[in-house]
mmCIF file of C-alpha atoms and ligand atoms in Angstrom:
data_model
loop_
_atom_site.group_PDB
_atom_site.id
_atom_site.type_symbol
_atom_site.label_atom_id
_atom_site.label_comp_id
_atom_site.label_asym_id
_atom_site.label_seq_id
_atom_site.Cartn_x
_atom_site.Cartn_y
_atom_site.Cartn_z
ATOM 1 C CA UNK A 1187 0.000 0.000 0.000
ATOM 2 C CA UNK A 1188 1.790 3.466 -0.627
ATOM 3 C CA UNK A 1189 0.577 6.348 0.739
ATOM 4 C CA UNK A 1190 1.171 9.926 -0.232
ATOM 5 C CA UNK A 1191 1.954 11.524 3.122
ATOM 6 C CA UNK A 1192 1.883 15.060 4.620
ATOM 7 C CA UNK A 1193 3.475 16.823 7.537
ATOM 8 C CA UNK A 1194 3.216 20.840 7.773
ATOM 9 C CA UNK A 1195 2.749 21.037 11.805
ATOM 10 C CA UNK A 1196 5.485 23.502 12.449
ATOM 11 C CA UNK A 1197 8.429 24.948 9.920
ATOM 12 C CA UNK A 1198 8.961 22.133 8.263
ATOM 13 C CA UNK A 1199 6.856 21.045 4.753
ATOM 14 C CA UNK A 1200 7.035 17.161 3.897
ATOM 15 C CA UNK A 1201 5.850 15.451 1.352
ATOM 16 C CA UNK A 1202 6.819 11.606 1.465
ATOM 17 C CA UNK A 1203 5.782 8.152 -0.158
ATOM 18 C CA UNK A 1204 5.471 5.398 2.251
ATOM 19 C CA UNK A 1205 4.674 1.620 1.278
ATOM 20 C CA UNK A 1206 3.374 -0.682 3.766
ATOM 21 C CA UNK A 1207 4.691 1.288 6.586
ATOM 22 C CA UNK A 1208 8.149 0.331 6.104
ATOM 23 C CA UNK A 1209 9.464 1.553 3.133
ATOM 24 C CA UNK A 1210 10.262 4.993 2.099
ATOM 25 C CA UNK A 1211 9.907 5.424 -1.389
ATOM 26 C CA UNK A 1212 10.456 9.412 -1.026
ATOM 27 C CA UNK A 1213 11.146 11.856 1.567
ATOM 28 C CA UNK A 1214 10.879 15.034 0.383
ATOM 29 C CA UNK A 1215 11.020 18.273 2.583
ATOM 30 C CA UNK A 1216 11.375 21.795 2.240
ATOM 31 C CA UNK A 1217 12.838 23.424 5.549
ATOM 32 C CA UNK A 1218 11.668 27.146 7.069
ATOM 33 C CA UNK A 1219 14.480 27.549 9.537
ATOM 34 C CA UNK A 1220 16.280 29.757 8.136
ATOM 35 C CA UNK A 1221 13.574 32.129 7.504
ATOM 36 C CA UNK A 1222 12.835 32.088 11.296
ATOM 37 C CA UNK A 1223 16.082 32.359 12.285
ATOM 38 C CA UNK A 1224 15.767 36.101 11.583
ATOM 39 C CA UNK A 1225 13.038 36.396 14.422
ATOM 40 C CA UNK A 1226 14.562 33.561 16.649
ATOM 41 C CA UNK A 1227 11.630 31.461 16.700
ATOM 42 C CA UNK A 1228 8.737 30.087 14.619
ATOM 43 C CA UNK A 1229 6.468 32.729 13.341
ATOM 44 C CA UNK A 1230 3.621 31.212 12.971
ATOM 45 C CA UNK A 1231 1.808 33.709 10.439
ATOM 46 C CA UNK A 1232 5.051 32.855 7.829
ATOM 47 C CA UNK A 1233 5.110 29.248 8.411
ATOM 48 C CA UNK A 1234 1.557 29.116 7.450
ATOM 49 C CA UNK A 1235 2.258 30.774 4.454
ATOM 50 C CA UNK A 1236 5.488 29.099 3.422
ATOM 51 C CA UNK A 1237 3.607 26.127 3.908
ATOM 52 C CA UNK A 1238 1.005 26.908 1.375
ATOM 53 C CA UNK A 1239 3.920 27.871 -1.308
ATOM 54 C CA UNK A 1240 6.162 25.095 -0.822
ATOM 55 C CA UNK A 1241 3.639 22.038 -0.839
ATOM 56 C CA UNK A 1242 2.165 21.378 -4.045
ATOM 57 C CA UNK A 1243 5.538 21.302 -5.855
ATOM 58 C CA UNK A 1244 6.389 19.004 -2.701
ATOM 59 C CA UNK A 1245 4.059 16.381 -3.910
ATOM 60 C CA UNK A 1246 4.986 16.455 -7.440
ATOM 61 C CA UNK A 1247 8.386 15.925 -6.248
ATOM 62 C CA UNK A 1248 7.546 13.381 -3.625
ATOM 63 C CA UNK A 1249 5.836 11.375 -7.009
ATOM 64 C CA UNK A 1250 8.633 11.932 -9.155
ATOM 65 C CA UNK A 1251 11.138 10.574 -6.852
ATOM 66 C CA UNK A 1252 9.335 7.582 -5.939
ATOM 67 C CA UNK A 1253 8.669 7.292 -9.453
ATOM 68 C CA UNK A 1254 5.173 6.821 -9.336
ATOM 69 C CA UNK A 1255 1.995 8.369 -10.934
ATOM 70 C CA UNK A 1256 -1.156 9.880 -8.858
ATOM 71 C CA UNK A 1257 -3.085 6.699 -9.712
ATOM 72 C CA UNK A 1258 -0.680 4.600 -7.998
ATOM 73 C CA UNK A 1259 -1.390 6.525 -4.337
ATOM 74 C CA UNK A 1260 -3.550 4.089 -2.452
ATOM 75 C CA UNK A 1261 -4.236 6.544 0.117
ATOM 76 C CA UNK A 1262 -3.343 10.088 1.621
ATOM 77 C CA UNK A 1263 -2.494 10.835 5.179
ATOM 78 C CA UNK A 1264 -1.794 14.167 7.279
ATOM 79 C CA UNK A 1265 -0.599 15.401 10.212
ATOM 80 C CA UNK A 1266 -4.138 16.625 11.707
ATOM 81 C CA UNK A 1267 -2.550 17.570 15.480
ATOM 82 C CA UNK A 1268 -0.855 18.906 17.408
ATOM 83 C CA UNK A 1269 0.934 21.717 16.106
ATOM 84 C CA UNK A 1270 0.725 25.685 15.410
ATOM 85 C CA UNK A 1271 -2.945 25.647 13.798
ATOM 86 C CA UNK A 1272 -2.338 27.643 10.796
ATOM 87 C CA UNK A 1273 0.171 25.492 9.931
ATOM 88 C CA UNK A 1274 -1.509 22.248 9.997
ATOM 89 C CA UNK A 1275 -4.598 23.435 8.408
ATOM 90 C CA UNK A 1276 -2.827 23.784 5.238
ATOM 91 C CA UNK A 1277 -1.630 19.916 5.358
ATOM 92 C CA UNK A 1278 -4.906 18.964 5.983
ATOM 93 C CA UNK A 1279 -6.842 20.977 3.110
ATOM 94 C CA UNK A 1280 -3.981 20.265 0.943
ATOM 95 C CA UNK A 1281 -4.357 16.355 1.870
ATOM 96 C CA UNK A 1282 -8.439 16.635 1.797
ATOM 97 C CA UNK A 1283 -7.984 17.817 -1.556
ATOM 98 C CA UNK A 1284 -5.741 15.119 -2.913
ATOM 99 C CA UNK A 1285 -7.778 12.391 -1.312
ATOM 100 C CA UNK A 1286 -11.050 13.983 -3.167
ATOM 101 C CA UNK A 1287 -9.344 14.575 -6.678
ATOM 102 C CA UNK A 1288 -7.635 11.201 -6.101
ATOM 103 C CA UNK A 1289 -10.870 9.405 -4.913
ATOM 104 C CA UNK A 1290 -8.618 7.713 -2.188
ATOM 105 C CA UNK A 1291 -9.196 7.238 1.143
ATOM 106 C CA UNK A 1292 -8.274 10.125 3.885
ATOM 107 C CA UNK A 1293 -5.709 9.023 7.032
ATOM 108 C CA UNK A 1294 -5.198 11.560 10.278
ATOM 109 C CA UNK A 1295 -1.984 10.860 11.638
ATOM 110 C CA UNK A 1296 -1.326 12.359 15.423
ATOM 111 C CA UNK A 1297 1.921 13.886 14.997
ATOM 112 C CA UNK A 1298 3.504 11.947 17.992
ATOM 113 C CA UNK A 1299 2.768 8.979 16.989
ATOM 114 C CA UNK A 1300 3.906 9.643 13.626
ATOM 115 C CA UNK A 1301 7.770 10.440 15.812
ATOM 116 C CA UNK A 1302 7.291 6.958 17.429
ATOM 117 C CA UNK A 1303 6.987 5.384 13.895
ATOM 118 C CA UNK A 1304 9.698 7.039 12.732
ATOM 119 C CA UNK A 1305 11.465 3.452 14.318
ATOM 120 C CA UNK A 1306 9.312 1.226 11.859
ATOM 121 C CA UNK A 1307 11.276 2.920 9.109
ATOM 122 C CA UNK A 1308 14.777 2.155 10.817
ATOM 123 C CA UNK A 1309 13.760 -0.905 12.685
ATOM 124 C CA UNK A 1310 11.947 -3.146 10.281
ATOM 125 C CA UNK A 1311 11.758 -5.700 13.124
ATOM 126 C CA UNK A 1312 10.682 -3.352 15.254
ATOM 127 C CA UNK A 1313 6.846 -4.448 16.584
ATOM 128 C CA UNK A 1314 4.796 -3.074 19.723
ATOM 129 C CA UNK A 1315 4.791 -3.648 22.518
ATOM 130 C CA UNK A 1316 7.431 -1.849 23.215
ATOM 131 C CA UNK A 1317 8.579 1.014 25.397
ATOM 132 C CA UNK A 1318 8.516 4.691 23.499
ATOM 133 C CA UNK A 1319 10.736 8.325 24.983
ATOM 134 C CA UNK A 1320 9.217 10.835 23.277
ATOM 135 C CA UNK A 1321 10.913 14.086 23.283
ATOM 136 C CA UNK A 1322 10.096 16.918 20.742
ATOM 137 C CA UNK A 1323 9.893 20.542 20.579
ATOM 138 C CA UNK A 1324 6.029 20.888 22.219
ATOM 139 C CA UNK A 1325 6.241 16.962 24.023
ATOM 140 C CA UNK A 1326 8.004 15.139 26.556
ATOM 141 C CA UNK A 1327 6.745 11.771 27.433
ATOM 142 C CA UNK A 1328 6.999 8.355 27.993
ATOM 143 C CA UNK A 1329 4.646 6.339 25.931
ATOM 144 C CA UNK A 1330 3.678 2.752 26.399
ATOM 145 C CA UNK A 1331 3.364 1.435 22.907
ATOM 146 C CA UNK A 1332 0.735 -1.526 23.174
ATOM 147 C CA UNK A 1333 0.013 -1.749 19.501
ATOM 148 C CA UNK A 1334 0.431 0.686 16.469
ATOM 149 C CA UNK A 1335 -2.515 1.936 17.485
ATOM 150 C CA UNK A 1336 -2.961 1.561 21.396
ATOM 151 C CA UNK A 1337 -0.892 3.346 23.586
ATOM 152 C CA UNK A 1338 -0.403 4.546 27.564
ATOM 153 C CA UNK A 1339 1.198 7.843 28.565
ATOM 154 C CA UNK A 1340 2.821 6.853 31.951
ATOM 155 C CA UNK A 1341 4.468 10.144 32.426
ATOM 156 C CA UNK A 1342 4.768 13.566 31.314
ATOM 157 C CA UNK A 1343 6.336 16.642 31.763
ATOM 158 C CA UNK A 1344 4.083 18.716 33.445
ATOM 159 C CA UNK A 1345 5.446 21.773 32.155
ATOM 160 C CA UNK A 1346 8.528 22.869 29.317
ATOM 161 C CA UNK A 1347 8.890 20.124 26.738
ATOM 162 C CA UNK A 1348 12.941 19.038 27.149
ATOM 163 C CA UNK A 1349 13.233 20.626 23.534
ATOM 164 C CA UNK A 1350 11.426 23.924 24.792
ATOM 165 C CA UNK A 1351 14.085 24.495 27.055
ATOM 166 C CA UNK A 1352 17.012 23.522 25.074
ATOM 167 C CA UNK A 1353 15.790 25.990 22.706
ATOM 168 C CA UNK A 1354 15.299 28.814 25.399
ATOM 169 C CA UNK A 1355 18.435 28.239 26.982
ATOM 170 C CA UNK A 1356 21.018 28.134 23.613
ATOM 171 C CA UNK A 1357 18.603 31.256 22.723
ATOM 172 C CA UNK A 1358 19.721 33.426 25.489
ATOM 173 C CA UNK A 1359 23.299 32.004 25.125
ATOM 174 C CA UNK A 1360 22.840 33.584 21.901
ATOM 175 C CA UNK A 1361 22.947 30.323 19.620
ATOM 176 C CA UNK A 1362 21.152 30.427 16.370
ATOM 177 C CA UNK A 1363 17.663 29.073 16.082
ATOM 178 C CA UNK A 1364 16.662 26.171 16.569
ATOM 179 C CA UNK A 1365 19.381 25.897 19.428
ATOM 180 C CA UNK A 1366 19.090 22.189 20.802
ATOM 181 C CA UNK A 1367 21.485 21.143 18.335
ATOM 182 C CA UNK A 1368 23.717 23.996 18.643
ATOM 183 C CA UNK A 1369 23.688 23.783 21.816
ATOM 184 C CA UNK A 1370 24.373 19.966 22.030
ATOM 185 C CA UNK A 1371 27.395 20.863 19.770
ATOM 186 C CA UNK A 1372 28.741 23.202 22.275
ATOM 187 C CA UNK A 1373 28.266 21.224 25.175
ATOM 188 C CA UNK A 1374 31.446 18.350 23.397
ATOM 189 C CA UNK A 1375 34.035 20.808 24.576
ATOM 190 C CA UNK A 1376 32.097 21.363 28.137
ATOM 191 C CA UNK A 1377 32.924 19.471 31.678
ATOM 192 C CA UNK A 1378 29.560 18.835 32.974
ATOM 193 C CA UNK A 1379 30.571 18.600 36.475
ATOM 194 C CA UNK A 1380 31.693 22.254 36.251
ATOM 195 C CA UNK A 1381 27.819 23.032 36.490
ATOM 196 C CA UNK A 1382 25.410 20.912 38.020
ATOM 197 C CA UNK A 1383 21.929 22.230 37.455
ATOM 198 C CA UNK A 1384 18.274 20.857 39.406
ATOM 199 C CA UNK A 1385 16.919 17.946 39.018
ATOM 200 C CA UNK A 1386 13.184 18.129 39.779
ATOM 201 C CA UNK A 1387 10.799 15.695 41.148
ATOM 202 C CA UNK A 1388 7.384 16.559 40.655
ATOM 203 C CA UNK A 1389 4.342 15.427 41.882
ATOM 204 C CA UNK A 1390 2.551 12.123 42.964
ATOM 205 C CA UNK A 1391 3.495 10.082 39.574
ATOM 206 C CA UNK A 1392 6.880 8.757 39.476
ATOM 207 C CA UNK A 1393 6.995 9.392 35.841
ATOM 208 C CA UNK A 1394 6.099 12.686 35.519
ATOM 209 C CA UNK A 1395 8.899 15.153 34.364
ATOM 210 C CA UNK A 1396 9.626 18.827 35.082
ATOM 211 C CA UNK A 1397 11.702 20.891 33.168
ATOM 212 C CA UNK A 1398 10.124 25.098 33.962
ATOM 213 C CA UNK A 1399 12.943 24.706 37.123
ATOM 214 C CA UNK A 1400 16.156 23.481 34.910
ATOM 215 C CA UNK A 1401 15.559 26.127 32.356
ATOM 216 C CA UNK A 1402 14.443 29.069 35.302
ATOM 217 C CA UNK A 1403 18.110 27.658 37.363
ATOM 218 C CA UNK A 1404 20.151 27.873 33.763
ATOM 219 C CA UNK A 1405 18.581 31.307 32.877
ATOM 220 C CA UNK A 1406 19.499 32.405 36.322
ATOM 221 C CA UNK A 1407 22.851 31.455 35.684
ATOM 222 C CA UNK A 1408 23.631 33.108 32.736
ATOM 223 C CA UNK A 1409 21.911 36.637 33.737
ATOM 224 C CA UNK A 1410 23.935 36.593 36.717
ATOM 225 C CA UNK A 1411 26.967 36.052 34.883
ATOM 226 C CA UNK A 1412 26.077 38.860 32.823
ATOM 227 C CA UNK A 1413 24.832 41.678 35.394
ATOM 228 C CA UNK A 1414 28.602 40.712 37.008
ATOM 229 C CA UNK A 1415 30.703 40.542 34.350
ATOM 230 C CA UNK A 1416 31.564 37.290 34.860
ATOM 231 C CA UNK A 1417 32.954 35.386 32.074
ATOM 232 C CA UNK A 1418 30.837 31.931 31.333
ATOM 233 C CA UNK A 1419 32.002 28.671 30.765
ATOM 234 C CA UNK A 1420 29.229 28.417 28.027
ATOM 235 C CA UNK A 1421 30.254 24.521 26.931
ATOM 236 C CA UNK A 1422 30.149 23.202 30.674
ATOM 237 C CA UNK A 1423 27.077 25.391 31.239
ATOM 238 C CA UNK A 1424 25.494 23.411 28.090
ATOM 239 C CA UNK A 1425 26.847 19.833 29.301
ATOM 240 C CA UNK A 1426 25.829 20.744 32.794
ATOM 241 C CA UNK A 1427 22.387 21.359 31.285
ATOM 242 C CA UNK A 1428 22.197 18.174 28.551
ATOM 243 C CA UNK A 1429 23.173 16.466 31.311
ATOM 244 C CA UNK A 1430 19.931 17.583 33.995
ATOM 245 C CA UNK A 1431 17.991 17.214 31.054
ATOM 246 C CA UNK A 1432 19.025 13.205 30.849
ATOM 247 C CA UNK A 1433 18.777 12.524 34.176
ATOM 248 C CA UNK A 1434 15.337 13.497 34.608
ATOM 249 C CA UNK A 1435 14.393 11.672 31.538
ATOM 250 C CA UNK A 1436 16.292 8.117 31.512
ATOM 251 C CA UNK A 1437 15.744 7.249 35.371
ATOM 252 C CA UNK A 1438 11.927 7.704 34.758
ATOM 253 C CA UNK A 1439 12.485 5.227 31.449
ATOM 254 C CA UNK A 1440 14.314 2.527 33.433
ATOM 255 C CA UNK A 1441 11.283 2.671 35.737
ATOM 256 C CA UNK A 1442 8.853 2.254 33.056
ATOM 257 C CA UNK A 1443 10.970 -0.582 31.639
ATOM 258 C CA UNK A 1444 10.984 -2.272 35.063
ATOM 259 C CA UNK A 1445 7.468 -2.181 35.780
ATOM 260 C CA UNK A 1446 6.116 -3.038 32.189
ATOM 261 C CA UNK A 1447 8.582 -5.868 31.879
ATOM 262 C CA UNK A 1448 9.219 -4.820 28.346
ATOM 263 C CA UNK A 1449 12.780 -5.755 26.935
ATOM 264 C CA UNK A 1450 12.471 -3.271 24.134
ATOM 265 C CA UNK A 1451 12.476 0.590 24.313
ATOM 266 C CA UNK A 1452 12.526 3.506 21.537
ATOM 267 C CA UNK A 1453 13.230 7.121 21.185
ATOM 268 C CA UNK A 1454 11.769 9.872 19.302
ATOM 269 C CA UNK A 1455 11.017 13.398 18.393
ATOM 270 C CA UNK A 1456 13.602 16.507 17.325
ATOM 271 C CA UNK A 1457 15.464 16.290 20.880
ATOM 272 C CA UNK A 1458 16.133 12.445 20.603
ATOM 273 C CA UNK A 1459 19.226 13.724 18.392
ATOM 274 C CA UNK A 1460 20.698 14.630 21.737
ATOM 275 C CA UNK A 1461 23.993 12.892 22.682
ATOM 276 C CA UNK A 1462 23.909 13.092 26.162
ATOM 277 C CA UNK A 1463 20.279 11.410 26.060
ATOM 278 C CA UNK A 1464 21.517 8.923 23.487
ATOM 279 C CA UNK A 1465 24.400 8.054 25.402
ATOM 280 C CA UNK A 1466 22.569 7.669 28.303
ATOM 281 C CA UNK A 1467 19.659 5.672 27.702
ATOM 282 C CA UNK A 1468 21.967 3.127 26.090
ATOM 283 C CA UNK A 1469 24.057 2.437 29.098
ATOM 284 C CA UNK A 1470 21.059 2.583 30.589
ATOM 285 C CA UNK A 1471 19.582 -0.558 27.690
ATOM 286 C CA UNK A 1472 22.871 -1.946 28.176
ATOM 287 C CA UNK A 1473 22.194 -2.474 31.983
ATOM 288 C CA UNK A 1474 18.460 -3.786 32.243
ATOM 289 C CA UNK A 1475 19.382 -5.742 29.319
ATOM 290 C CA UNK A 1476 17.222 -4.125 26.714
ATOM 291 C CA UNK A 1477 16.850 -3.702 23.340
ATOM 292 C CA UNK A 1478 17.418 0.205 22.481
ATOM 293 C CA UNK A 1479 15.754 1.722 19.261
ATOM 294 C CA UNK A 1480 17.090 5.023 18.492
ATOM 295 C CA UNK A 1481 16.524 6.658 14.761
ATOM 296 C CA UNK A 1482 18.904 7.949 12.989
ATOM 297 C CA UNK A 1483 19.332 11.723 13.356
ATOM 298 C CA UNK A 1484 17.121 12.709 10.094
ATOM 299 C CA UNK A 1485 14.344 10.735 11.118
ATOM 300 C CA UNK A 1486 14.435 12.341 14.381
ATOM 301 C CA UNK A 1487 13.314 15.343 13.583
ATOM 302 C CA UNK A 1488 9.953 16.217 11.665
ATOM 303 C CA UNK A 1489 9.415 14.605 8.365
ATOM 304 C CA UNK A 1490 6.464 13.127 6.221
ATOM 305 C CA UNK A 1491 8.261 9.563 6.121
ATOM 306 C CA UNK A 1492 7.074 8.836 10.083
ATOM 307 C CA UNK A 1493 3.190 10.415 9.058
ATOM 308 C CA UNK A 1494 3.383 7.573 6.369
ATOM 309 C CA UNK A 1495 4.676 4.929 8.390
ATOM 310 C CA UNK A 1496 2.132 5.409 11.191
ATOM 311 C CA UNK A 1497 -0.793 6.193 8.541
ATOM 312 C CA UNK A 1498 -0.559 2.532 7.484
ATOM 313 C CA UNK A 1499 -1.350 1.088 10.819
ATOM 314 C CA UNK A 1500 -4.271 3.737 11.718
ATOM 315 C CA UNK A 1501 -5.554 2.804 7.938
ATOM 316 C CA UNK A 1502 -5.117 -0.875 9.142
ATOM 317 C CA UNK A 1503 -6.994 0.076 12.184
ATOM 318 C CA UNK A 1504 -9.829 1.102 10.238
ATOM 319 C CA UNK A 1505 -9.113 5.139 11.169
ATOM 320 C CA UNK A 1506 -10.173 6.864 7.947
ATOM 321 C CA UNK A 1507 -11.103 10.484 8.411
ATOM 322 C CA UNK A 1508 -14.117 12.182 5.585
ATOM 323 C CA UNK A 1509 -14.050 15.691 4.250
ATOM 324 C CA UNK A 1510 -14.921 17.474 7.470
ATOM 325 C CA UNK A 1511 -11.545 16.460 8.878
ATOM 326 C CA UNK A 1512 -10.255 19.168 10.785
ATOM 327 C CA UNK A 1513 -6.657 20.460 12.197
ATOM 328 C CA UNK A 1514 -6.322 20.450 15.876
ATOM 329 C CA UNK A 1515 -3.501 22.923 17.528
ATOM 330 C CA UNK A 1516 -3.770 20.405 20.797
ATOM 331 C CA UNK A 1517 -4.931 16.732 21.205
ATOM 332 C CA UNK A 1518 -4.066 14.130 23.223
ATOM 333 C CA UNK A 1519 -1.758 11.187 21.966
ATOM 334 C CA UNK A 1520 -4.522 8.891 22.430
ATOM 335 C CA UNK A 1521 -7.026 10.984 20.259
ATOM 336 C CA UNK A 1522 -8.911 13.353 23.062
ATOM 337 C CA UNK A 1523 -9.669 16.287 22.741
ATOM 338 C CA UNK A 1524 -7.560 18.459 25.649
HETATM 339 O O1 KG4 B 3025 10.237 16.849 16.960
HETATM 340 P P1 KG4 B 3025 10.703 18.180 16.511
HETATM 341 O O2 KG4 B 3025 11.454 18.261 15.212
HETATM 342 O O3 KG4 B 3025 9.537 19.187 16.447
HETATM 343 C C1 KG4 B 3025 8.445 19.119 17.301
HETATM 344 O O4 KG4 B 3025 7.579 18.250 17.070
HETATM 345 O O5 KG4 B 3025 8.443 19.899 18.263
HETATM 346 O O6 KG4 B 3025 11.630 18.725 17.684
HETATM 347 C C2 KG4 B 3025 12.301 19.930 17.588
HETATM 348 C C3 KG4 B 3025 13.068 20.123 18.844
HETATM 349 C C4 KG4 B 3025 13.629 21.532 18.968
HETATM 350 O O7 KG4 B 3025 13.325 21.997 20.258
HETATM 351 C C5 KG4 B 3025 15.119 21.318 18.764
HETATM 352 O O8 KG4 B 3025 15.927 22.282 19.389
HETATM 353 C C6 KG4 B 3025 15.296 19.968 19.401
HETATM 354 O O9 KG4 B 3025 14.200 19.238 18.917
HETATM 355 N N1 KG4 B 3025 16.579 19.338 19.022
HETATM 356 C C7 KG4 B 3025 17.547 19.046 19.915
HETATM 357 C C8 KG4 B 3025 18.619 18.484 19.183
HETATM 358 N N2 KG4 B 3025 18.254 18.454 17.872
HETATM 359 C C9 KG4 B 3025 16.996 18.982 17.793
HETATM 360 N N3 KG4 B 3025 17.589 19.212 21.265
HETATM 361 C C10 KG4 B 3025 18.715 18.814 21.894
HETATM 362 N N4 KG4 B 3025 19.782 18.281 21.260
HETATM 363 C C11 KG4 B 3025 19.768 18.091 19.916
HETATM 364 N N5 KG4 B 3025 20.826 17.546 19.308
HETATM 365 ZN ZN1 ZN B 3026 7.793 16.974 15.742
#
């Protein structure tokens, strides 16, 4: 089954073709950052509209490159939610139209789910159930993967997103939009016992996350440094704050592990590219004696390939959306409403 997929939830516009899940036939994407980069952050008023220019000729490329015609598309999917709502309407008219003119059916993909199946596309083997770190720019959670299309949230941050913060703290350290991988880049050079920043522990769930206190302690440090001309040691500052970020993160994933009994566990989302977090979730595999999953660094971050992947299991699971589909700036992983 290949499906023409779509992904337009923040600044990046994807087109890609996806067969069976598995297989990407072609990935084709058409980045905003550096138009943002001007402004620091996403705008979401030009992402909207850079969305609406770059897409069409994103699909005609996505079809050339996979060599296919329109009448081969067996069906069209799109990221419906999260993201910023401008931006995701255009996915989903552009995809309503395609699945009318195409007479195929219509696939909503949540876009978190679409970051855990980024792994189908690097792990073939790869089957639920399965243990899922999810760790974008808007999410931080870990998901129990029952089936492609069942899941648990055990824990969440109840705040910042991980990637939030990474992105607020390289900002003010002057790094160039988005910072998390800037800032993981400066943090090689850094000692991160030079700067040991919180770790919080909030409230009654064990898995919940905080991360509002790590970026407000970080901030701190830096203004304060500033006001008294002291001079930073910006790389330790960054390892010292990679490093809070993993230890409130893989602890929480070793619980999970322990108490579902799962031997297999995944990562996902923009801020999975982060070495400290990579590093440390696989001693942390190595130890318990699981299996560790982590995409490659391109399929970490947003792409159409993962909407695809994950549209062939909702299809499979009978979720086929009509013409009144609509884009959702929130929604829960599980499909409510928040
Ligand atoms: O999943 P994603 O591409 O978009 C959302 O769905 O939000 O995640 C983007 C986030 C940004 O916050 C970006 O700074 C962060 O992922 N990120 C990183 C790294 N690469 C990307 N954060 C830390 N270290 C990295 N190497
Ligand atoms: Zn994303």
């Amino acid at each position: 089954m290949k499906i023409l997929a779509v992904e337009s939830s923040c600044d990046e516009t994807a087109v890609s073709v996806v067969q069976d899940g598995r297989t990407v036939l072609a990935d084709c994407i058409a980045s905003q950052v550096d138009l943002h980069s001007i402004y620091g952050g996403v705008v979401p008023e030009i992402a909207s509209r850079m969305h609406i220019e770059a897409i069409y000729g994103l699909a005609d490329q996505a079809l050339a490159r996979s060599d296919l015609k329109r009448s081969d598309i067996d069906a069209v999917a799109v990221t419906y939610a999260p993201g910023l709502i401008g931006a995701v309407l255009v996915g989903v008219n552009f995809a309503k139209a395609a699945a009318l003119a195409l007479n195929k059916p219509l696939i909503p993909v949540h876009h978190i789910r679409g970051h855990i199946a980024a792994n189908y596309i690097a792990f073939p083997e790869l089957k639920p159930p399965f243990l899922c770190l999810v760790v974008s720019g808007g999410h931080t959670m870990i998901v129990d993967v029952q089936d492609y299309t069942k899941m648990e949230i055990l824990g969440t941050t109840l705040d910042d997103a991980a990637g939030e913060c990474f992105d607020k703290v390289a900002r003010v350290l002057n790094m160039p939009y988005p910072g998390g991988s800037a800032l993981d880049k400066v943090s090689q050079t850094g000692n991160a016992d030079k700067c040991v920043l919180p770790r919080s522990k909030p409230g009654a769930n064990p898995y919940d996350m905080s991360f509002s206190g790590l970026k407000t302690a970080a901030l701190n440090l830096i203004h304060h440094a500033e006001q008294v001309g002291e001079e930073l040691d910006v790389p330790s500052l960054c390892a010292g704050f990679s490093k809070a970020v993993a230890d409130t993160l893989v602890p929480r994933v070793v619980m999970a592990l322990e108490k579902t009994g799962y031997k297999n566990v995944a990562v996902a989302g923009g801020a999975a590219a982060n070495s400290q977090i990579r590093k440390d979730m696989q001693i942390a595999a190595d130890k318990l004696g699981a299996k560790l999953y982590m995409p490659p660094i391109y399929l970490c971050g947003d792409n159409a390939a993962m909407i695809g992947a994950q549209a062939y299991y909702e299809f499979l699971a009978g979720n086929i959306a009509g013409m009144d589909l609509n884009a959702y700036a929130t929604k829960s992983i599980l499909g409510e409403t928040i």
